Amino acid sequence: MTAESGRSSVVTVEFSGARGGESPLTWGQLAIWRITRWLEDGDPYFNMPWVLPVYGRHTQDAVIGALRGLVERHETLRTTCEDAADGPVQRVASRGRFDVEVVDAGEDKPLAAAKKVSAGLAARGFDYAVELPFRCAVVTVGGRPRAVAFALSHLAVDGWALDVLAGDWRALLAGDELPAPGWQPLDQAAFEREGAGAARGERALRHCRAELSRAPETMFDFPRITAEEPRFVRVGMESVAVAAAAEILAERWSVSTASVLTTASAVLLGVLTGHRRVVMQLIVANRHDPRTAAMAGTAVQDGLLVLDLPDGTFADVVRAGHRRALMAYRNAHYDPYRMMALREEIGRERGGPVDLSAYFNDTRTTAHWPNLPKVEPAGDPAAVAALTERTRFFLVGAWDAVDATVFFATGPATNTCRLYLLTDTACLPRSTAYALLGGVERLLVRAVAEEVALDEVAELCGIVPIERPAVREAALPGTPESGPAETEQSPATERSREVAGDHA
């Protein structure tokens, strides 16, 4: 159905893939599947609207042929999932059919019309057991295809996988011969069940046990306040100054821009809540392996970051945060159900569950901002500070229920740092969310000019620490009550992916 005119038709497309099969879910699929079990049937929460342009002039048959090629290449687009006697399974269809709606753009521009159509396609949930995990429509202008609108299930794809599909889409439209994909979710599931893959999962769980044992029981151990309605609010900041400062500091301190932003967020959260040890979950793409880097599927899982904020400078804690983040990235590939059991076990040992409701997600597709304006002179603190005049803050939206207390995230902009923060307003009000975002900017801009002591951060950033009851906090390293010793691995031992796909 078109967004404006109502003119549409449906084409049924038959496909034939190289293989089919059945296996348990991958750990990435399980991470999503576990949460879908908490939702009502038909809930569209895990649907991903997506739009692709039709490059060049192509007939409708050519565009539909490229869609068929995409489905035949990537088994994840031919996969259904359901519970079975021995646990959830994925089933890849070797043959089948799917419908393509053909929609006239009406008065809208093609991409704008496609966005409306994709939102409509994504508005209803998938029946995971019987329905292919995508819906699609071709948007036309004057009968010529100009864009394709999709709704995809997060069980089938994550943000990284969309880049894989987009690259293949352009090649298929151009008529290029593509080599067969070398690694599919069926292969990944087999890898995780035995040998090196299973051993990696065990190492990750051992790492997480050590981190959970020393993490604070909660970052939010203070009285609740009257919440807004809706309760969960997401605000944003666009700051060229943050991006420019992060680039300068990352180079100066030999870390990543992701680590600069992650650590700044953790420091401000610790300063606000009065904790000298911060625990956050990082959303990790799990694409370090070249095989999974080229796989269309979903691989995102949570990595555990426990960061100490001892006396010293912000530079010191960013270097430590970079090392801890690399460890979190390396140890974010595990069986999610085993992790649930581990968290319950640690909770029993410690006399209460560990709250892991603070998150950071870097959704950028590159490690830098390639279209930033130049800072002249290069690295000049005054020039960076002047960029704050361009900063703007804005409200994104509000929701009744979200499974997080604090959720920092970057956006995909390439010419500015787009930083978001979602908070539970029964814990941290909207004004505090804006203050934390502004604090990130003040901290990074000042750090370009001079060393910043951690005990100066609250005053510098305008953060008023929350008064909280005296509680016993897990001791910092080197004290009698400290948890298991940290075992660092060299960053050179494995390439770390800074970009972590979308959080489920």
Short mmCIF file of C-alpha atoms in Angstrom, two decimals:
data_model
loop_
_atom_site.label_atom_id
_atom_site.label_comp_id
_atom_site.label_asym_id
_atom_site.label_seq_id
_atom_site.Cartn_x
_atom_site.Cartn_y
_atom_site.Cartn_z
CA MET A 1 0.00 0.00 0.00
CA THR A 2 1.47 3.42 -0.86
CA ALA A 3 1.90 6.04 1.80
CA GLU A 4 -0.30 8.46 -0.16
CA SER A 5 -2.05 7.07 -3.20
CA GLY A 6 -3.06 3.55 -2.10
CA ARG A 7 -1.84 1.94 -5.38
CA SER A 8 -0.02 -1.34 -4.79
CA SER A 9 0.32 -4.90 -6.03
CA VAL A 10 2.00 -8.06 -4.78
CA VAL A 11 4.53 -10.29 -6.56
CA THR A 12 5.23 -13.78 -5.22
CA VAL A 13 8.89 -14.80 -5.58
CA GLU A 14 10.17 -18.37 -5.46
CA PHE A 15 13.68 -19.06 -4.14
CA SER A 16 16.04 -22.02 -4.05
CA GLY A 17 19.06 -21.88 -1.73
CA ALA A 18 22.19 -23.99 -1.75
CA ARG A 19 21.24 -25.87 1.43
CA GLY A 20 18.76 -26.16 4.23
CA GLY A 21 19.05 -27.63 7.68
CA GLU A 22 18.25 -27.53 11.36
CA SER A 23 20.39 -26.83 14.42
CA PRO A 24 20.29 -25.20 17.83
CA LEU A 25 20.36 -21.40 17.81
CA THR A 26 23.64 -19.55 17.80
CA TRP A 27 24.53 -17.68 20.98
CA GLY A 28 23.75 -14.43 19.23
CA GLN A 29 20.31 -15.72 18.25
CA LEU A 30 19.77 -17.03 21.78
CA ALA A 31 20.54 -13.59 23.22
CA ILE A 32 17.56 -12.21 21.28
CA TRP A 33 15.36 -15.30 21.61
CA ARG A 34 15.67 -15.23 25.40
CA ILE A 35 14.16 -11.75 25.54
CA THR A 36 11.42 -12.49 22.97
CA ARG A 37 10.08 -15.07 25.42
CA TRP A 38 9.20 -12.22 27.78
CA LEU A 39 7.12 -10.43 25.14
CA GLU A 40 3.56 -11.01 24.04
CA ASP A 41 3.07 -12.89 20.77
CA GLY A 42 3.09 -10.45 17.88
CA ASP A 43 5.08 -7.78 19.76
CA PRO A 44 7.13 -5.85 17.15
CA TYR A 45 9.85 -4.72 19.61
CA PHE A 46 12.59 -6.67 17.80
CA ASN A 47 11.59 -5.58 14.30
CA MET A 48 14.06 -3.47 12.34
CA PRO A 49 12.73 -1.17 9.59
CA TRP A 50 15.32 -0.67 6.84
CA VAL A 51 15.51 1.03 3.45
CA LEU A 52 17.85 0.52 0.50
CA PRO A 53 18.01 2.69 -2.63
CA VAL A 54 17.78 1.17 -6.08
CA TYR A 55 21.07 2.30 -7.62
CA GLY A 56 20.84 3.18 -11.32
CA ARG A 57 17.96 2.49 -13.69
CA HIS A 58 16.56 -1.02 -13.30
CA THR A 59 13.38 -2.81 -14.24
CA GLN A 60 11.05 -4.27 -11.67
CA ASP A 61 12.10 -7.79 -12.73
CA ALA A 62 15.77 -6.91 -12.17
CA VAL A 63 15.09 -5.55 -8.69
CA ILE A 64 13.01 -8.55 -7.70
CA GLY A 65 15.73 -10.79 -9.09
CA ALA A 66 18.27 -9.05 -6.85
CA LEU A 67 15.96 -9.60 -3.87
CA ARG A 68 15.74 -13.28 -4.74
CA GLY A 69 19.52 -13.43 -4.97
CA LEU A 70 19.89 -11.85 -1.54
CA VAL A 71 17.54 -14.41 0.03
CA GLU A 72 19.20 -17.32 -1.73
CA ARG A 73 22.70 -16.20 -0.66
CA HIS A 74 22.00 -15.64 3.02
CA GLU A 75 20.50 -18.49 5.01
CA THR A 76 19.51 -16.18 7.85
CA LEU A 77 16.79 -14.73 5.57
CA ARG A 78 15.40 -18.25 5.06
CA THR A 79 15.37 -19.20 8.74
CA THR A 80 12.51 -19.81 11.15
CA CYS A 81 12.96 -20.38 14.89
CA GLU A 82 10.88 -22.20 17.47
CA ASP A 83 11.06 -24.01 20.79
CA ALA A 84 11.66 -27.76 20.62
CA ALA A 85 11.98 -30.55 23.19
CA ASP A 86 15.75 -30.03 23.59
CA GLY A 87 15.69 -26.24 23.33
CA PRO A 88 15.07 -23.63 20.64
CA VAL A 89 16.08 -24.53 17.09
CA GLN A 90 16.63 -22.73 13.81
CA ARG A 91 15.37 -24.24 10.56
CA VAL A 92 16.80 -23.06 7.23
CA ALA A 93 14.51 -23.58 4.23
CA SER A 94 16.28 -24.65 1.04
CA ARG A 95 13.22 -23.73 -1.03
CA GLY A 96 10.21 -21.53 -0.59
CA ARG A 97 8.54 -18.30 -1.58
CA PHE A 98 8.04 -14.79 -0.31
CA ASP A 99 5.85 -11.87 -1.28
CA VAL A 100 7.08 -8.50 -2.51
CA GLU A 101 4.68 -5.59 -2.38
CA VAL A 102 5.09 -3.09 -5.22
CA VAL A 103 4.18 0.39 -3.99
CA ASP A 104 3.88 3.71 -5.80
CA ALA A 105 5.59 6.59 -3.96
CA GLY A 106 2.71 8.96 -4.67
CA GLU A 107 3.62 12.54 -3.76
CA ASP A 108 6.56 11.49 -1.58
CA LYS A 109 10.19 11.24 -2.58
CA PRO A 110 11.20 7.59 -3.04
CA LEU A 111 13.31 7.16 0.10
CA ALA A 112 10.80 9.06 2.23
CA ALA A 113 8.01 6.83 0.91
CA ALA A 114 10.14 3.74 1.53
CA LYS A 115 10.68 4.77 5.16
CA LYS A 116 6.92 5.05 5.65
CA VAL A 117 6.37 1.65 4.07
CA SER A 118 9.14 0.01 6.12
CA ALA A 119 7.63 1.42 9.31
CA GLY A 120 4.30 -0.10 8.34
CA LEU A 121 5.88 -3.47 7.55
CA ALA A 122 7.66 -3.43 10.92
CA ALA A 123 4.57 -2.48 12.92
CA ARG A 124 3.47 -6.06 13.50
CA GLY A 125 5.52 -8.87 15.00
CA PHE A 126 6.82 -11.92 13.20
CA ASP A 127 5.55 -15.42 13.81
CA TYR A 128 9.06 -16.79 14.29
CA ALA A 129 8.05 -20.43 13.88
CA VAL A 130 6.47 -20.16 10.43
CA GLU A 131 7.26 -16.76 8.91
CA LEU A 132 10.47 -15.87 7.11
CA PRO A 133 12.23 -13.14 9.14
CA PHE A 134 11.75 -10.34 6.64
CA ARG A 135 9.07 -8.46 4.72
CA CYS A 136 9.82 -6.24 1.77
CA ALA A 137 8.31 -3.84 -0.74
CA VAL A 138 9.59 -2.17 -3.90
CA VAL A 139 8.81 1.55 -4.06
CA THR A 140 8.31 2.94 -7.56
CA VAL A 141 8.00 6.34 -9.23
CA GLY A 142 6.29 6.33 -12.59
CA GLY A 143 6.54 2.55 -12.63
CA ARG A 144 10.35 2.55 -12.14
CA PRO A 145 11.78 0.98 -8.95
CA ARG A 146 13.56 3.59 -6.82
CA ALA A 147 13.88 2.04 -3.35
CA VAL A 148 13.23 -1.12 -1.37
CA ALA A 149 11.60 -1.11 2.07
CA PHE A 150 12.23 -3.89 4.56
CA ALA A 151 11.15 -5.05 7.97
CA LEU A 152 13.61 -7.55 9.42
CA SER A 153 13.61 -9.56 12.62
CA HIS A 154 16.52 -8.95 15.01
CA LEU A 155 16.68 -12.75 15.28
CA ALA A 156 17.94 -12.72 11.69
CA VAL A 157 20.15 -9.63 11.50
CA ASP A 158 21.95 -7.04 13.59
CA GLY A 159 23.40 -3.69 12.57
CA TRP A 160 26.60 -5.26 11.23
CA ALA A 161 24.65 -7.75 9.13
CA LEU A 162 22.76 -4.88 7.50
CA ASP A 163 26.09 -3.59 6.16
CA VAL A 164 26.83 -7.07 4.76
CA LEU A 165 23.45 -7.19 3.04
CA ALA A 166 23.79 -3.63 1.72
CA GLY A 167 27.11 -4.46 0.06
CA ASP A 168 25.67 -7.56 -1.59
CA TRP A 169 22.57 -5.64 -2.67
CA ARG A 170 24.56 -3.14 -4.68
CA ALA A 171 26.62 -5.92 -6.32
CA LEU A 172 23.53 -8.00 -7.15
CA LEU A 173 21.82 -5.02 -8.74
CA ALA A 174 24.93 -4.41 -10.86
CA GLY A 175 24.91 -8.04 -12.02
CA ASP A 176 28.24 -8.87 -10.37
CA GLU A 177 29.24 -12.47 -9.72
CA LEU A 178 29.66 -12.93 -5.96
CA PRO A 179 31.46 -15.81 -4.25
CA ALA A 180 29.24 -17.94 -2.05
CA PRO A 181 29.20 -16.86 1.61
CA GLY A 182 31.77 -18.84 3.55
CA TRP A 183 30.10 -18.78 6.97
CA GLN A 184 26.43 -18.91 7.88
CA PRO A 185 24.55 -19.16 11.21
CA LEU A 186 24.34 -22.97 10.87
CA ASP A 187 28.16 -23.04 10.73
CA GLN A 188 28.39 -20.65 13.68
CA ALA A 189 26.05 -22.81 15.78
CA ALA A 190 28.19 -25.90 15.09
CA PHE A 191 31.37 -23.97 15.96
CA GLU A 192 29.92 -22.90 19.32
CA ARG A 193 28.93 -26.42 20.35
CA GLU A 194 32.40 -28.01 20.39
CA GLY A 195 36.13 -27.50 20.01
CA ALA A 196 37.59 -23.99 19.91
CA GLY A 197 34.21 -22.29 19.89
CA ALA A 198 32.96 -24.06 23.01
CA ALA A 199 36.30 -23.43 24.75
CA ARG A 200 36.05 -19.74 23.96
CA GLY A 201 32.61 -19.64 25.56
CA GLU A 202 33.97 -21.30 28.71
CA ARG A 203 36.79 -18.74 28.94
CA ALA A 204 34.26 -15.94 28.59
CA LEU A 205 32.13 -17.32 31.41
CA ARG A 206 35.17 -17.64 33.68
CA HIS A 207 36.02 -14.01 32.96
CA CYS A 208 32.44 -12.95 33.68
CA ARG A 209 32.42 -14.87 36.96
CA ALA A 210 35.49 -12.93 38.12
CA GLU A 211 33.94 -9.61 37.05
CA LEU A 212 30.57 -10.34 38.65
CA SER A 213 32.26 -11.32 41.89
CA ARG A 214 33.85 -7.89 42.23
CA ALA A 215 31.15 -5.69 40.70
CA PRO A 216 29.06 -3.43 42.94
CA GLU A 217 25.68 -4.98 43.69
CA THR A 218 24.07 -1.94 42.08
CA MET A 219 25.05 1.50 40.88
CA PHE A 220 21.68 2.83 41.98
CA ASP A 221 21.54 2.24 45.73
CA PHE A 222 19.65 5.38 46.70
CA PRO A 223 15.99 6.28 47.25
CA ARG A 224 13.72 6.52 44.22
CA ILE A 225 11.90 9.70 43.22
CA THR A 226 8.58 10.42 41.54
CA ALA A 227 8.86 9.24 37.94
CA GLU A 228 7.71 11.02 34.83
CA GLU A 229 4.95 9.54 32.71
CA PRO A 230 6.06 7.78 30.54
CA ARG A 231 8.76 6.68 32.96
CA PHE A 232 11.78 6.15 30.66
CA VAL A 233 13.11 9.20 28.83
CA ARG A 234 15.77 9.35 26.13
CA VAL A 235 17.58 12.62 25.41
CA GLY A 236 20.35 13.44 22.97
CA MET A 237 23.26 15.77 22.31
CA GLU A 238 24.95 16.65 19.03
CA SER A 239 28.45 17.92 19.75
CA VAL A 240 31.19 18.52 17.23
CA ALA A 241 33.37 19.45 20.21
CA VAL A 242 32.99 15.97 21.75
CA ALA A 243 33.96 14.31 18.49
CA ALA A 244 36.98 16.57 17.93
CA ALA A 245 38.15 16.16 21.53
CA ALA A 246 37.68 12.38 21.46
CA GLU A 247 39.79 12.14 18.28
CA ILE A 248 42.58 14.21 19.85
CA LEU A 249 42.54 12.34 23.15
CA ALA A 250 42.40 8.90 21.53
CA GLU A 251 45.51 9.66 19.52
CA ARG A 252 47.28 11.28 22.48
CA TRP A 253 46.60 8.37 24.83
CA SER A 254 46.86 5.51 22.25
CA VAL A 255 43.31 4.33 22.82
CA SER A 256 40.14 4.22 20.72
CA THR A 257 37.52 6.95 20.48
CA ALA A 258 35.01 4.35 21.72
CA SER A 259 37.06 3.90 24.88
CA VAL A 260 37.22 7.67 25.41
CA LEU A 261 33.43 7.96 25.23
CA THR A 262 32.75 4.79 27.23
CA THR A 263 35.14 5.78 30.02
CA ALA A 264 33.85 9.35 30.17
CA SER A 265 30.32 8.00 30.58
CA ALA A 266 31.43 5.55 33.28
CA VAL A 267 33.35 8.26 35.17
CA LEU A 268 30.37 10.61 35.21
CA LEU A 269 28.03 7.82 36.28
CA GLY A 270 30.40 6.92 39.11
CA VAL A 271 30.80 10.55 40.18
CA LEU A 272 27.03 11.07 40.17
CA THR A 273 26.21 7.91 42.14
CA GLY A 274 29.19 8.07 44.49
CA HIS A 275 30.72 4.78 43.36
CA ARG A 276 34.46 4.28 42.94
CA ARG A 277 33.80 1.10 41.01
CA VAL A 278 31.46 1.20 38.03
CA VAL A 279 29.81 -1.72 36.26
CA MET A 280 28.33 -1.32 32.78
CA GLN A 281 27.36 -3.68 30.01
CA LEU A 282 28.86 -2.93 26.60
CA ILE A 283 26.94 -3.98 23.51
CA VAL A 284 29.46 -6.02 21.53
CA ALA A 285 29.19 -6.91 17.83
CA ASN A 286 31.22 -10.16 18.18
CA ARG A 287 32.72 -9.77 14.71
CA HIS A 288 36.43 -10.11 15.58
CA ASP A 289 36.70 -13.38 13.62
CA PRO A 290 36.94 -12.84 9.83
CA ARG A 291 34.32 -15.55 9.35
CA THR A 292 31.70 -13.84 11.46
CA ALA A 293 32.74 -10.44 10.08
CA ALA A 294 31.32 -11.54 6.71
CA MET A 295 28.30 -13.40 8.12
CA ALA A 296 24.77 -12.15 7.73
CA GLY A 297 23.10 -13.02 11.01
CA THR A 298 22.85 -11.70 14.54
CA ALA A 299 25.88 -11.96 16.82
CA VAL A 300 25.45 -9.08 19.30
CA GLN A 301 25.87 -9.89 22.99
CA ASP A 302 26.59 -8.00 26.20
CA GLY A 303 30.16 -7.57 27.42
CA LEU A 304 30.83 -6.88 31.09
CA LEU A 305 32.90 -3.82 32.01
CA VAL A 306 33.93 -3.31 35.65
CA LEU A 307 36.05 -0.17 35.99
CA ASP A 308 37.76 1.22 39.07
CA LEU A 309 38.01 4.98 39.58
CA PRO A 310 40.99 5.37 41.92
CA ASP A 311 42.81 8.60 42.68
CA GLY A 312 44.54 9.97 39.60
CA THR A 313 43.68 11.67 36.36
CA PHE A 314 41.07 11.18 33.70
CA ALA A 315 43.89 10.13 31.34
CA ASP A 316 44.84 7.33 33.75
CA VAL A 317 41.31 5.97 33.94
CA VAL A 318 40.78 6.17 30.14
CA ARG A 319 43.88 4.05 29.56
CA ALA A 320 42.61 1.56 32.14
CA GLY A 321 39.12 1.75 30.63
CA HIS A 322 40.51 0.94 27.20
CA ARG A 323 42.18 -2.21 28.53
CA ARG A 324 39.05 -3.24 30.40
CA ALA A 325 36.87 -2.61 27.35
CA LEU A 326 39.11 -4.80 25.19
CA MET A 327 38.70 -7.57 27.74
CA ALA A 328 34.93 -7.07 27.70
CA TYR A 329 34.89 -7.31 23.89
CA ARG A 330 36.93 -10.51 23.92
CA ASN A 331 34.70 -12.14 26.50
CA ALA A 332 31.26 -11.30 25.14
CA HIS A 333 30.78 -14.56 23.20
CA TYR A 334 29.05 -17.09 25.45
CA ASP A 335 25.89 -19.13 25.95
CA PRO A 336 23.31 -16.59 27.25
CA TYR A 337 21.46 -19.23 29.25
CA ARG A 338 24.69 -20.28 30.96
CA MET A 339 25.26 -16.61 31.77
CA MET A 340 21.80 -16.34 33.32
CA ALA A 341 22.59 -19.34 35.53
CA LEU A 342 25.94 -17.83 36.45
CA ARG A 343 24.34 -14.54 37.48
CA GLU A 344 21.88 -16.41 39.68
CA GLU A 345 24.72 -18.40 41.26
CA ILE A 346 26.77 -15.26 41.97
CA GLY A 347 23.66 -13.63 43.42
CA ARG A 348 23.21 -16.51 45.85
CA GLU A 349 26.88 -16.35 46.85
CA ARG A 350 26.76 -12.60 47.44
CA GLY A 351 23.36 -12.54 49.11
CA GLY A 352 21.63 -10.61 46.33
CA PRO A 353 21.60 -10.21 42.55
CA VAL A 354 24.11 -7.99 40.77
CA ASP A 355 22.30 -5.15 38.97
CA LEU A 356 23.59 -4.83 35.40
CA SER A 357 21.17 -2.15 34.20
CA ALA A 358 23.74 0.43 33.03
CA TYR A 359 24.76 0.16 29.37
CA PHE A 360 26.93 1.72 26.69
CA ASN A 361 26.42 1.04 22.98
CA ASP A 362 28.65 2.46 20.24
CA THR A 363 26.58 2.07 17.07
CA ARG A 364 28.95 3.88 14.71
CA THR A 365 30.04 2.01 11.59
CA THR A 366 33.54 3.51 11.73
CA ALA A 367 35.92 4.17 14.61
CA HIS A 368 36.10 7.89 13.78
CA TRP A 369 33.98 10.76 12.44
CA PRO A 370 35.29 11.16 8.88
CA ASN A 371 33.37 14.36 8.08
CA LEU A 372 34.30 16.50 11.07
CA PRO A 373 35.30 20.10 10.42
CA LYS A 374 39.04 20.67 10.80
CA VAL A 375 40.32 22.08 14.06
CA GLU A 376 42.71 24.93 13.24
CA PRO A 377 45.38 24.96 14.51
CA ALA A 378 45.27 21.17 14.76
CA GLY A 379 44.64 20.04 18.32
CA ASP A 380 44.31 23.60 19.63
CA PRO A 381 42.34 23.58 22.92
CA ALA A 382 40.77 26.98 22.28
CA ALA A 383 39.60 25.92 18.82
CA VAL A 384 38.05 22.75 20.29
CA ALA A 385 36.34 24.75 23.04
CA ALA A 386 34.91 27.15 20.44
CA LEU A 387 33.09 24.21 18.83
CA THR A 388 30.82 23.95 21.87
CA GLU A 389 28.86 26.89 20.46
CA ARG A 390 27.41 24.45 17.91
CA THR A 391 26.22 21.94 20.51
CA ARG A 392 22.53 21.23 20.75
CA PHE A 393 20.45 19.10 23.11
CA PHE A 394 17.11 17.49 22.27
CA LEU A 395 14.46 15.06 23.46
CA VAL A 396 14.26 11.76 21.57
CA GLY A 397 11.23 10.17 23.18
CA ALA A 398 9.71 8.46 26.21
CA TRP A 399 8.49 4.93 26.96
CA ASP A 400 6.55 3.18 29.70
CA ALA A 401 8.98 0.26 30.11
CA VAL A 402 12.63 -0.31 29.14
CA ASP A 403 15.00 -2.96 30.52
CA ALA A 404 17.68 -0.44 31.62
CA THR A 405 18.24 2.20 34.26
CA VAL A 406 20.88 4.13 32.31
CA PHE A 407 21.72 3.57 28.65
CA PHE A 408 24.36 5.64 26.85
CA ALA A 409 24.63 5.22 23.07
CA THR A 410 26.26 6.90 20.12
CA GLY A 411 24.49 7.64 16.85
CA PRO A 412 25.69 7.04 13.27
CA ALA A 413 26.41 10.67 12.32
CA THR A 414 29.81 11.17 10.65
CA ASN A 415 30.12 14.96 11.05
CA THR A 416 29.36 15.28 14.77
CA CYS A 417 29.19 13.12 17.87
CA ARG A 418 25.59 12.20 18.45
CA LEU A 419 25.36 10.90 22.01
CA TYR A 420 22.13 9.64 23.57
CA LEU A 421 21.19 8.85 27.14
CA LEU A 422 18.11 6.97 28.30
CA THR A 423 17.30 7.06 32.01
CA ASP A 424 14.70 5.65 34.34
CA THR A 425 13.27 8.88 35.72
CA ALA A 426 12.32 7.14 38.95
CA CYS A 427 16.06 6.96 39.49
CA LEU A 428 17.61 9.83 37.50
CA PRO A 429 15.39 12.69 36.30
CA ARG A 430 15.47 14.14 32.81
CA SER A 431 17.47 17.16 34.00
CA THR A 432 20.20 14.82 35.25
CA ALA A 433 20.31 13.06 31.90
CA TYR A 434 20.96 16.37 30.15
CA ALA A 435 23.57 17.25 32.79
CA LEU A 436 25.42 13.98 32.21
CA LEU A 437 25.57 14.53 28.45
CA GLY A 438 26.78 18.07 28.94
CA GLY A 439 29.29 16.76 31.46
CA VAL A 440 30.80 14.45 28.86
CA GLU A 441 31.42 17.46 26.64
CA ARG A 442 32.92 19.59 29.43
CA LEU A 443 35.19 16.77 30.56
CA LEU A 444 36.58 15.94 27.11
CA VAL A 445 37.04 19.56 26.08
CA ARG A 446 38.92 20.37 29.30
CA ALA A 447 41.04 17.21 28.96
CA VAL A 448 42.33 18.48 25.61
CA ALA A 449 43.69 21.56 27.36
CA GLU A 450 45.04 20.05 30.59
CA GLU A 451 45.21 17.04 32.85
CA VAL A 452 41.95 16.60 34.77
CA ALA A 453 42.09 15.05 38.23
CA LEU A 454 39.21 12.68 38.95
CA ASP A 455 38.37 14.53 42.15
CA GLU A 456 37.79 17.67 40.04
CA VAL A 457 35.28 16.08 37.66
CA ALA A 458 32.10 16.77 39.65
CA GLU A 459 32.76 20.51 39.93
CA LEU A 460 34.06 20.79 36.37
CA CYS A 461 31.01 19.05 34.90
CA GLY A 462 28.38 20.58 37.15
CA ILE A 463 27.45 17.19 38.63
CA VAL A 464 25.99 17.11 42.14
CA PRO A 465 26.66 13.65 43.62
CA ILE A 466 23.55 11.87 44.88
CA GLU A 467 23.41 11.26 48.61
CA ARG A 468 23.05 7.56 49.17
CA PRO A 469 22.93 5.37 52.28
CA ALA A 470 26.27 3.98 53.45
CA VAL A 471 26.70 0.54 51.91
CA ARG A 472 29.56 -1.89 51.71
CA GLU A 473 31.06 -1.75 48.26
CA ALA A 474 33.41 -4.38 46.84
CA ALA A 475 36.90 -3.17 47.66
CA LEU A 476 39.20 -1.73 45.06
CA PRO A 477 42.22 -3.80 43.96
CA GLY A 478 44.99 -4.04 46.49
CA THR A 479 42.72 -3.99 49.56
CA PRO A 480 41.89 -7.03 51.71
CA GLU A 481 38.34 -7.36 50.35
CA SER A 482 39.26 -7.06 46.68
CA GLY A 483 37.88 -9.55 44.21
CA PRO A 484 39.88 -11.84 41.90
CA ALA A 485 42.95 -10.27 40.39
CA GLU A 486 42.66 -8.74 36.94
CA THR A 487 44.34 -10.72 34.18
CA GLU A 488 44.94 -8.36 31.31
CA GLN A 489 45.54 -9.52 27.77
CA SER A 490 47.55 -7.55 25.27
CA PRO A 491 45.40 -5.55 22.85
CA ALA A 492 47.60 -6.94 20.09
CA THR A 493 46.48 -10.51 20.73
CA GLU A 494 43.13 -9.96 19.08
CA ARG A 495 41.63 -7.20 16.98
CA SER A 496 38.92 -5.45 18.97
CA ARG A 497 35.86 -4.16 17.20
CA GLU A 498 34.98 -0.70 18.49
CA VAL A 499 31.58 -0.69 16.90
CA ALA A 500 29.04 -2.84 18.69
CA GLY A 501 25.70 -3.42 16.83
CA ASP A 502 22.27 -2.38 18.04
CA HIS A 503 21.21 -3.37 21.49
CA ALA A 504 18.35 -5.66 21.71
#
